[in-house]
Short mmCIF file of C-alpha atoms and ligand atoms in Angstrom, two decimals:
data_model
loop_
_atom_site.label_atom_id
_atom_site.label_comp_id
_atom_site.label_asym_id
_atom_site.label_seq_id
_atom_site.Cartn_x
_atom_site.Cartn_y
_atom_site.Cartn_z
CA MET A 1 7.90 -4.35 -32.28
CA LYS A 2 7.00 -5.53 -28.72
CA PRO A 3 8.58 -4.47 -25.67
CA ASP A 4 10.90 -6.69 -23.94
CA VAL A 5 11.96 -5.29 -20.58
CA ILE A 6 10.12 -2.85 -18.04
CA LEU A 7 12.17 -0.12 -16.91
CA CYS A 8 11.25 0.47 -13.21
CA HIS A 9 12.15 3.96 -11.57
CA TYR A 10 12.03 4.87 -8.11
CA GLY A 11 12.28 8.28 -5.72
CA GLU A 12 15.58 8.78 -4.72
CA ILE A 13 15.37 11.46 -2.40
CA GLY A 14 16.49 10.84 1.02
CA LEU A 15 17.96 7.45 0.05
CA LYS A 16 21.75 6.94 0.70
CA GLY A 17 24.37 4.75 1.30
CA LYS A 18 23.19 1.38 3.00
CA ASN A 19 19.59 2.64 3.14
CA ARG A 20 19.50 3.04 -0.53
CA SER A 21 20.78 -0.65 -1.22
CA TYR A 22 18.36 -2.27 1.23
CA PHE A 23 15.39 -0.01 -0.49
CA GLU A 24 16.46 -1.55 -3.86
CA LYS A 25 16.77 -5.03 -2.79
CA LYS A 26 13.37 -5.00 -0.99
CA LEU A 27 11.90 -3.30 -4.34
CA GLN A 28 13.20 -5.79 -6.72
CA GLU A 29 12.10 -8.68 -4.28
CA ASN A 30 8.63 -7.25 -4.04
CA LEU A 31 8.22 -6.88 -7.85
CA ARG A 32 9.49 -10.55 -8.48
CA LYS A 33 7.20 -11.72 -6.23
CA THR A 34 4.40 -9.67 -7.20
CA ILE A 35 4.65 -10.81 -10.78
CA LYS A 36 5.07 -14.39 -9.83
CA ARG A 37 1.80 -14.24 -7.67
CA SER A 38 -0.15 -13.51 -11.00
CA LEU A 39 1.81 -14.61 -13.88
CA PRO A 40 4.41 -16.87 -12.94
CA ASP A 41 5.96 -17.45 -16.21
CA SER A 42 6.29 -14.24 -17.86
CA PHE A 43 9.51 -13.03 -16.87
CA ILE A 44 13.26 -14.04 -17.38
CA SER A 45 14.75 -12.00 -14.35
CA VAL A 46 14.59 -8.68 -12.43
CA VAL A 47 17.84 -7.13 -12.10
CA ARG A 48 19.17 -4.07 -10.68
CA LEU A 49 21.07 -1.30 -12.91
CA TYR A 50 22.27 1.73 -11.94
CA GLY A 51 19.27 3.94 -10.11
CA ARG A 52 16.92 1.27 -12.02
CA ILE A 53 15.45 -1.86 -12.00
CA ILE A 54 14.99 -3.73 -15.27
CA ILE A 55 12.21 -6.79 -15.51
CA ARG A 56 13.44 -8.93 -18.50
CA LEU A 57 10.21 -10.43 -20.24
CA ASN A 58 10.04 -13.54 -21.85
CA GLU A 59 7.52 -14.35 -24.97
CA GLN A 60 4.59 -14.97 -22.58
CA GLY A 61 4.99 -11.48 -20.49
CA GLN A 62 5.75 -9.46 -23.87
CA ASN A 63 2.15 -10.75 -25.02
CA GLU A 64 0.52 -9.90 -21.50
CA ILE A 65 2.00 -6.51 -21.11
CA SER A 66 -1.39 -4.99 -19.82
CA THR A 67 -1.52 -7.37 -17.21
CA ILE A 68 1.79 -6.70 -16.17
CA THR A 69 1.23 -3.10 -16.19
CA ALA A 70 -1.64 -3.40 -14.26
CA ILE A 71 0.03 -5.29 -11.70
CA LEU A 72 2.95 -3.11 -11.48
CA LYS A 73 0.59 -0.05 -10.63
CA ASN A 74 -0.04 -1.80 -7.21
CA VAL A 75 3.86 -2.03 -6.18
CA CYS A 76 4.78 0.19 -3.55
CA GLY A 77 7.92 2.49 -4.03
CA LEU A 78 7.86 2.54 -7.52
CA VAL A 79 7.48 6.03 -9.01
CA TYR A 80 7.11 5.27 -12.96
CA PHE A 81 7.97 2.40 -15.06
CA ALA A 82 8.04 2.06 -18.56
CA PRO A 83 7.51 -0.97 -21.34
CA ALA A 84 10.69 -0.63 -23.23
CA ILE A 85 12.88 -2.27 -25.85
CA GLN A 86 16.33 -3.07 -24.70
CA THR A 87 19.04 -2.59 -27.40
CA LYS A 88 23.03 -2.30 -27.84
CA GLN A 89 24.79 0.97 -27.48
CA GLU A 90 25.19 1.85 -31.07
CA MET A 91 23.90 4.81 -32.94
CA GLY A 92 22.34 2.79 -35.60
CA ALA A 93 20.66 0.45 -33.39
CA ILE A 94 19.17 3.08 -31.57
CA THR A 95 18.26 5.33 -34.19
CA GLN A 96 16.35 2.25 -36.41
CA LEU A 97 14.29 1.31 -33.15
CA ALA A 98 13.39 4.60 -32.46
CA VAL A 99 12.12 5.42 -36.02
CA GLU A 100 10.15 2.05 -35.83
CA MET A 101 8.37 3.10 -32.52
CA MET A 102 7.49 6.27 -33.87
CA SER A 103 6.24 4.98 -37.17
CA VAL A 104 3.24 3.66 -35.02
CA GLY A 105 0.22 5.53 -33.20
CA ASP A 106 -1.82 8.21 -34.28
CA TYR A 107 -0.04 11.41 -33.30
CA LYS A 108 1.25 14.65 -34.60
CA THR A 109 3.94 16.00 -32.58
CA PHE A 110 7.01 14.75 -31.12
CA ARG A 111 10.17 14.95 -29.47
CA VAL A 112 13.30 13.04 -28.44
CA THR A 113 14.70 12.81 -24.76
CA SER A 114 17.65 11.23 -24.31
CA ARG A 115 19.10 10.70 -20.94
CA ARG A 116 23.12 9.39 -20.79
CA THR A 117 24.07 8.01 -17.56
CA ASP A 118 26.74 5.70 -18.99
CA LYS A 119 29.35 8.08 -20.02
CA ASN A 120 31.30 5.20 -21.93
CA PHE A 121 29.05 6.00 -24.50
CA PRO A 122 30.60 8.79 -26.65
CA VAL A 123 27.43 10.74 -27.83
CA GLY A 124 25.94 13.16 -25.76
CA SER A 125 22.29 13.37 -24.94
CA GLN A 126 21.79 16.45 -26.76
CA LYS A 127 23.43 14.91 -29.77
CA MET A 128 21.28 11.89 -29.69
CA ASN A 129 18.23 13.97 -29.50
CA GLU A 130 19.07 15.98 -32.36
CA ASP A 131 20.40 13.01 -34.86
CA VAL A 132 17.55 10.51 -33.65
CA GLY A 133 14.89 13.60 -34.02
CA ALA A 134 16.26 14.06 -37.54
CA ALA A 135 16.10 10.60 -38.45
CA ILE A 136 12.55 10.36 -37.44
CA LEU A 137 11.26 13.60 -39.05
CA LYS A 138 12.66 12.35 -42.18
CA THR A 139 11.05 8.59 -42.16
CA VAL A 140 7.82 9.08 -40.31
CA GLY A 141 7.37 13.11 -41.02
CA LYS A 142 5.30 14.46 -38.12
CA ALA A 143 6.35 18.11 -36.39
CA VAL A 144 8.79 18.41 -33.65
CA ASN A 145 7.32 20.27 -30.52
CA LEU A 146 9.66 20.37 -27.39
CA GLY A 147 7.40 22.00 -25.32
CA LYS A 148 4.13 19.82 -25.43
CA PRO A 149 4.85 16.81 -27.72
CA ASP A 150 2.20 14.39 -28.37
CA LYS A 151 4.42 11.52 -28.22
CA THR A 152 8.03 11.31 -26.79
CA CYS A 153 10.80 9.07 -27.83
CA PHE A 154 12.70 8.43 -24.56
CA ILE A 155 16.17 7.26 -24.75
CA ASP A 156 18.20 5.98 -21.82
CA VAL A 157 21.61 5.05 -22.33
CA VAL A 158 22.63 3.05 -19.11
CA ASP A 159 25.38 0.21 -17.76
CA GLY A 160 26.32 -0.83 -21.19
CA LYS A 161 22.69 -0.80 -22.63
CA ALA A 162 20.35 1.41 -24.35
CA PHE A 163 16.60 1.22 -23.63
CA ILE A 164 13.80 2.84 -26.02
CA TYR A 165 10.07 3.87 -24.95
CA SER A 166 7.68 6.33 -25.69
CA GLU A 167 5.17 5.99 -22.30
CA LYS A 168 5.79 6.40 -18.62
CA ILE A 169 3.83 5.04 -16.39
CA GLN A 170 2.73 6.33 -12.94
CA GLY A 171 3.53 3.99 -10.37
CA GLN A 172 1.92 3.92 -6.36
CA GLY A 173 5.15 6.05 -5.18
CA GLY A 174 5.85 5.47 -1.65
CA LEU A 175 8.30 2.99 -0.35
CA PRO A 176 8.50 -0.90 -1.01
CA VAL A 177 6.49 -2.77 1.29
CA GLY A 178 8.67 -4.48 4.30
CA VAL A 179 11.46 -1.50 4.71
CA SER A 180 9.97 0.15 7.46
CA GLY A 181 9.07 -2.72 9.67
CA LYS A 182 5.72 -4.35 10.69
CA ALA A 183 2.65 -2.55 12.33
CA VAL A 184 -0.57 -4.06 13.67
CA SER A 185 -3.65 -2.61 12.04
CA LEU A 186 -7.18 -2.81 13.42
CA LEU A 187 -9.38 -3.52 10.76
CA SER A 188 -13.22 -3.32 11.36
CA GLY A 189 -14.91 -4.02 8.27
CA GLY A 190 -15.90 -0.44 8.12
CA ILE A 191 -14.46 2.02 4.92
CA ASP A 192 -11.64 3.58 7.19
CA SER A 193 -9.25 1.00 8.47
CA PRO A 194 -8.63 -0.79 4.98
CA VAL A 195 -7.62 2.72 3.69
CA SER A 196 -5.81 3.82 6.48
CA SER A 197 -3.93 0.17 6.23
CA PHE A 198 -2.99 0.68 2.60
CA TYR A 199 -1.42 4.08 3.51
CA MET A 200 1.17 2.24 5.94
CA MET A 201 1.88 -0.03 3.69
CA LYS A 202 2.35 2.57 1.08
CA ARG A 203 5.11 3.88 3.33
CA GLY A 204 6.76 0.45 3.65
CA ALA A 205 5.40 -1.09 6.72
CA VAL A 206 3.94 -4.90 6.57
CA ALA A 207 0.59 -5.02 8.46
CA THR A 208 -0.61 -7.54 10.68
CA PHE A 209 -4.23 -7.44 11.04
CA VAL A 210 -6.80 -7.68 14.14
CA HIS A 211 -10.32 -8.20 13.71
CA PHE A 212 -12.57 -7.77 17.06
CA HIS A 213 -16.13 -9.53 16.62
CA SER A 214 -18.93 -10.29 18.96
CA VAL A 215 -19.72 -13.62 17.54
CA PRO A 216 -22.18 -15.63 18.79
CA TYR A 217 -24.14 -12.56 19.57
CA THR A 218 -23.50 -11.41 15.90
CA ASN A 219 -23.25 -13.15 12.98
CA LYS A 220 -19.91 -13.98 11.01
CA SER A 221 -20.45 -11.39 8.05
CA SER A 222 -17.85 -8.79 9.77
CA ILE A 223 -15.18 -11.48 9.79
CA GLU A 224 -16.49 -12.43 6.11
CA LYS A 225 -15.59 -8.89 5.08
CA VAL A 226 -12.48 -8.66 6.62
CA ARG A 227 -10.94 -11.85 5.17
CA GLU A 228 -12.18 -10.28 1.90
CA MET A 229 -10.75 -6.84 2.35
CA ILE A 230 -7.39 -8.68 3.15
CA GLU A 231 -7.56 -10.10 -0.24
CA ALA A 232 -8.13 -7.17 -2.10
CA LEU A 233 -5.24 -5.39 -0.15
CA GLN A 234 -2.67 -8.44 -1.34
CA SER A 235 -2.44 -6.63 -4.37
CA PHE A 236 -0.49 -4.24 -2.49
CA GLN A 237 1.16 -6.59 0.47
CA GLN A 238 1.50 -10.15 -0.84
CA ARG A 239 1.48 -11.96 2.62
CA ALA A 240 -0.83 -11.17 5.68
CA THR A 241 -1.77 -12.54 8.65
CA LEU A 242 -5.10 -12.04 10.71
CA TYR A 243 -5.85 -12.12 14.30
CA LEU A 244 -9.54 -12.71 15.02
CA ILE A 245 -10.58 -11.84 18.44
CA GLU A 246 -14.17 -12.22 20.52
CA LEU A 247 -14.75 -8.98 22.01
CA ALA A 248 -17.92 -10.26 23.46
CA PRO A 249 -16.65 -11.60 26.99
CA ILE A 250 -15.11 -8.31 27.33
CA GLN A 251 -18.16 -6.24 26.43
CA LYS A 252 -20.47 -8.28 28.50
CA VAL A 253 -18.46 -7.46 31.95
CA ILE A 254 -18.44 -3.86 30.57
CA MET A 255 -21.87 -3.68 29.97
CA THR A 256 -22.88 -4.79 33.61
CA GLU A 257 -20.24 -3.17 35.54
CA THR A 258 -19.51 -0.02 33.81
CA GLU A 259 -21.58 3.34 33.30
CA ALA A 260 -23.24 3.11 29.81
CA LYS A 261 -21.48 6.38 28.60
CA TYR A 262 -17.80 5.18 28.98
CA ARG A 263 -18.71 1.99 27.30
CA VAL A 264 -17.39 2.57 23.45
CA ILE A 265 -14.05 4.20 24.81
CA LEU A 266 -13.73 1.13 27.14
CA TYR A 267 -14.22 -1.38 24.22
CA ARG A 268 -11.64 0.51 22.66
CA ARG A 269 -9.18 0.80 25.65
CA PHE A 270 -8.97 -3.04 25.58
CA MET A 271 -9.18 -3.29 21.71
CA VAL A 272 -5.68 -1.23 21.86
CA ARG A 273 -4.61 -3.30 24.69
CA ILE A 274 -5.19 -6.54 22.92
CA ALA A 275 -3.45 -5.01 19.77
CA GLU A 276 -0.48 -3.99 21.53
CA ALA A 277 -0.07 -7.29 23.41
CA ILE A 278 0.01 -8.91 19.58
CA ALA A 279 2.45 -6.40 18.17
CA TYR A 280 5.00 -7.01 21.03
CA LYS A 281 4.34 -11.00 20.61
CA ILE A 282 5.45 -10.34 16.58
CA ARG A 283 7.73 -7.82 17.44
CA ALA A 284 5.77 -4.76 15.62
CA ASN A 285 6.66 -1.27 16.61
CA ALA A 286 3.22 0.49 16.15
CA LEU A 287 -0.60 0.15 15.82
CA ILE A 288 -2.68 1.69 13.14
CA THR A 289 -6.43 2.75 13.02
CA GLY A 290 -8.83 4.28 10.62
CA ASP A 291 -9.92 7.14 12.77
CA SER A 292 -10.48 10.17 11.31
CA LEU A 293 -10.69 13.44 13.66
CA GLY A 294 -14.20 14.46 14.77
CA GLN A 295 -15.70 11.64 12.61
CA VAL A 296 -17.73 10.20 15.36
CA ALA A 297 -17.91 10.03 19.29
CA SER A 298 -14.79 7.84 19.86
CA GLN A 299 -12.79 10.06 17.22
CA THR A 300 -12.62 13.47 19.23
CA LEU A 301 -9.13 14.48 20.35
CA GLU A 302 -10.41 13.89 23.93
CA ASN A 303 -11.37 10.64 23.46
CA MET A 304 -8.80 9.48 21.33
CA SER A 305 -6.18 10.72 23.75
CA VAL A 306 -8.27 8.88 26.44
CA ILE A 307 -8.02 5.44 24.28
CA GLU A 308 -4.34 6.04 23.53
CA GLU A 309 -3.59 6.30 27.20
CA ALA A 310 -4.32 2.73 27.90
CA ILE A 311 -1.19 1.72 25.53
CA SER A 312 2.70 2.73 25.66
CA ILE A 313 3.11 1.62 21.74
CA PRO A 314 2.67 4.61 18.97
CA LEU A 315 -0.81 4.56 17.68
CA LEU A 316 -0.93 5.75 14.33
CA ARG A 317 -4.18 7.54 12.56
CA PRO A 318 -3.07 7.71 8.68
CA LEU A 319 -6.61 9.43 7.90
CA ILE A 320 -6.79 11.70 10.91
CA GLY A 321 -6.97 14.80 8.62
CA PHE A 322 -8.78 13.23 5.87
CA ASP A 323 -12.52 14.04 4.83
CA LYS A 324 -15.06 10.80 4.29
CA LEU A 325 -15.27 11.46 0.73
CA GLU A 326 -11.43 11.82 0.33
CA ILE A 327 -11.41 8.35 2.37
CA ILE A 328 -14.08 6.59 0.09
CA ASN A 329 -12.44 7.96 -3.32
CA LYS A 330 -9.27 6.01 -2.19
CA ALA A 331 -11.37 2.83 -1.04
CA LYS A 332 -12.77 2.85 -4.40
CA GLU A 333 -9.13 3.20 -6.04
CA ILE A 334 -7.56 0.36 -3.82
CA ASN A 335 -10.64 -1.98 -4.40
CA THR A 336 -11.90 -2.42 -0.48
CA TYR A 337 -15.05 0.09 -1.10
CA ASP A 338 -17.49 -2.66 -2.11
CA ILE A 339 -16.46 -4.57 0.44
CA SER A 340 -16.79 -2.50 3.23
CA ILE A 341 -20.24 -1.37 2.32
CA LEU A 342 -21.48 -4.67 2.33
CA PRO A 343 -23.91 -4.93 5.20
CA ASP A 344 -22.56 -6.52 8.42
CA GLN A 345 -22.86 -6.92 12.14
CA ASP A 346 -20.42 -4.79 13.95
CA CYS A 347 -19.35 -5.71 17.39
CA CYS A 348 -19.25 -2.30 18.75
CA SER A 349 -23.06 -1.33 17.27
CA LEU A 350 -24.14 -4.24 19.10
CA PHE A 351 -23.76 -2.98 22.86
CA THR A 352 -23.52 0.51 21.90
CA PRO A 353 -25.21 3.24 24.27
CA LYS A 354 -27.67 5.75 22.98
CA HIS A 355 -25.54 8.63 24.09
CA PRO A 356 -21.76 8.14 24.19
CA ALA A 357 -19.36 10.51 25.86
CA THR A 358 -17.60 12.77 23.39
CA LYS A 359 -15.11 14.22 26.07
CA ALA A 360 -14.59 11.72 28.24
CA LYS A 361 -12.42 12.90 31.11
CA LEU A 362 -9.38 10.17 31.71
CA LEU A 363 -10.26 10.33 35.45
CA ASN A 364 -13.96 8.81 35.00
CA VAL A 365 -13.13 6.39 32.43
CA LEU A 366 -10.29 4.95 34.94
CA THR A 367 -12.58 4.64 37.79
CA GLU A 368 -14.95 2.91 35.43
CA GLU A 369 -12.18 0.51 34.61
CA LYS A 370 -11.09 -0.11 38.11
CA LYS A 371 -14.24 -2.16 38.24
CA LEU A 372 -13.00 -4.71 35.91
CA ASN A 373 -10.33 -7.06 36.01
CA VAL A 374 -8.44 -5.75 32.71
CA GLU A 375 -5.48 -7.85 32.63
CA GLU A 376 -7.61 -11.38 33.06
CA LEU A 377 -9.80 -9.96 30.47
CA VAL A 378 -7.14 -9.20 28.15
CA LYS A 379 -5.32 -12.43 28.34
CA THR A 380 -8.77 -14.34 28.05
CA ALA A 381 -9.35 -12.82 24.77
CA LEU A 382 -5.56 -13.42 23.79
CA ASP A 383 -6.17 -16.78 24.38
CA SER A 384 -9.34 -17.14 22.25
CA ALA A 385 -7.43 -15.43 18.68
CA VAL A 386 -7.76 -17.60 15.64
CA ILE A 387 -4.63 -16.90 13.46
CA GLU A 388 -5.28 -16.75 9.68
CA THR A 389 -2.70 -16.38 7.19
CA PHE A 390 -3.30 -15.05 3.58
CA ASP A 391 -0.09 -15.99 1.20
P1 ATP B 1 -14.03 2.02 10.12
O1 ATP B 1 -14.47 2.55 8.68
O2 ATP B 1 -12.36 1.82 10.25
O3 ATP B 1 -14.62 0.82 10.73
P2 ATP B 1 -15.39 3.99 11.62
O4 ATP B 1 -15.58 5.55 11.00
O5 ATP B 1 -16.45 3.09 11.63
O6 ATP B 1 -14.33 3.22 11.02
P3 ATP B 1 -15.00 3.23 14.58
O7 ATP B 1 -15.95 2.25 14.34
O8 ATP B 1 -15.12 4.44 15.56
O9 ATP B 1 -14.87 4.52 12.78
O10 ATP B 1 -13.49 2.85 14.37
C1 ATP B 1 -12.41 3.47 14.43
C2 ATP B 1 -11.24 2.36 14.17
O11 ATP B 1 -11.14 1.59 15.47
C3 ATP B 1 -11.35 2.27 13.02
O12 ATP B 1 -11.05 2.24 11.92
C4 ATP B 1 -10.60 0.69 13.18
O13 ATP B 1 -9.42 0.65 12.96
C5 ATP B 1 -10.63 0.60 14.69
N1 ATP B 1 -11.91 -0.69 14.69
C6 ATP B 1 -13.31 -0.41 15.18
N2 ATP B 1 -13.95 -1.60 15.54
C7 ATP B 1 -12.99 -2.60 15.02
C8 ATP B 1 -13.18 -3.99 15.32
N3 ATP B 1 -14.37 -4.22 15.42
N4 ATP B 1 -12.22 -4.58 14.86
C9 ATP B 1 -10.92 -4.26 14.58
N5 ATP B 1 -10.70 -2.94 14.72
C10 ATP B 1 -11.60 -1.86 14.94
MG1 MG B 2 -16.53 1.01 11.98
#
């Protein structure tokens, strides 16, 4: 008795009218694409039923249920899902399948939890619980425990069909990638920025990535790492674009023309300006960084505000209140941690002063920046962009 469908549930709070149908369609499309990417010939259809999405599996899909389950855990917007058996709305068929499902497995206590969304079905949920429960008791034995059962027999009666399952698997939650528009994510090769990208994807944003490097003054290791990170993040967002930008020409000018202690802040101001230009070009509405308050010199409140002053697009910092350990744990969960800790040559460590300013005054930074031809430098950097796509 193999599950032939997967019942997908999403969060419904705050989803009304037009938004709701947009959300559902996006989730449906993402589910289809995500499974197709790993197991193209495993399903017959992905359809919307009242308040749920049903993935109908073919024989191959039924045999590879654990792979499909692992894939679905990465689809943002799914609150939980359940491999289930579909049957007709008829008490005899429902009871028989329920008894069959509850005959396997090592457990002591059980309960039946029915839900009747389809009011055309004449049997109420309480009556289903009682009748199916009695049949399981009679055939399988076991004891009923309504409070804390070892195994639950779920029965969903919906849209002319009935579904029977015993396991609800927790999903990512959040919103389907794509419903919140685009954002440009500054990806460094460190631990934090891929995690911050993930959190924005989880809230429905599509991330386009920018990485700044100092090749040929450094090797290409940070570029390799960023490519690998994006591949890992493709578990959540299938398609992505990466802009590789040469920062060295800007760093050289900053080094020769400005006071050492403001260098990192000036680098950062250029980074966000260039990212902002990319955002306007691709119609993105925000930038994302992996900043966490107080973690390093450039991440004090004072310095973050001086950096942000260079741009007018919102700069989002999903990790601002996270501890390093919390970020590391999440990085492990989303499989970017092992890539992040590989050795690399970071563009910023190359030309970093010994004592960067931790409380830079905007006026002083602006005075230093006046020595530079900002517009020209940004334009040259943008012209150097190498664009890679991940599909
Ligand atoms: P991370 O672990 O993400 O590298 P970090 O703790 O090392 O962060 P910083 O190096 O100060 O902190 O970088 C802060 C943020 O600035 C990063 O999270 C990233 O979003 C952005 N950033 C830093 N360096 C680069 C780079 N070379 N290319 C793109 N973005 C960068
Ligand atoms: Mg870093």
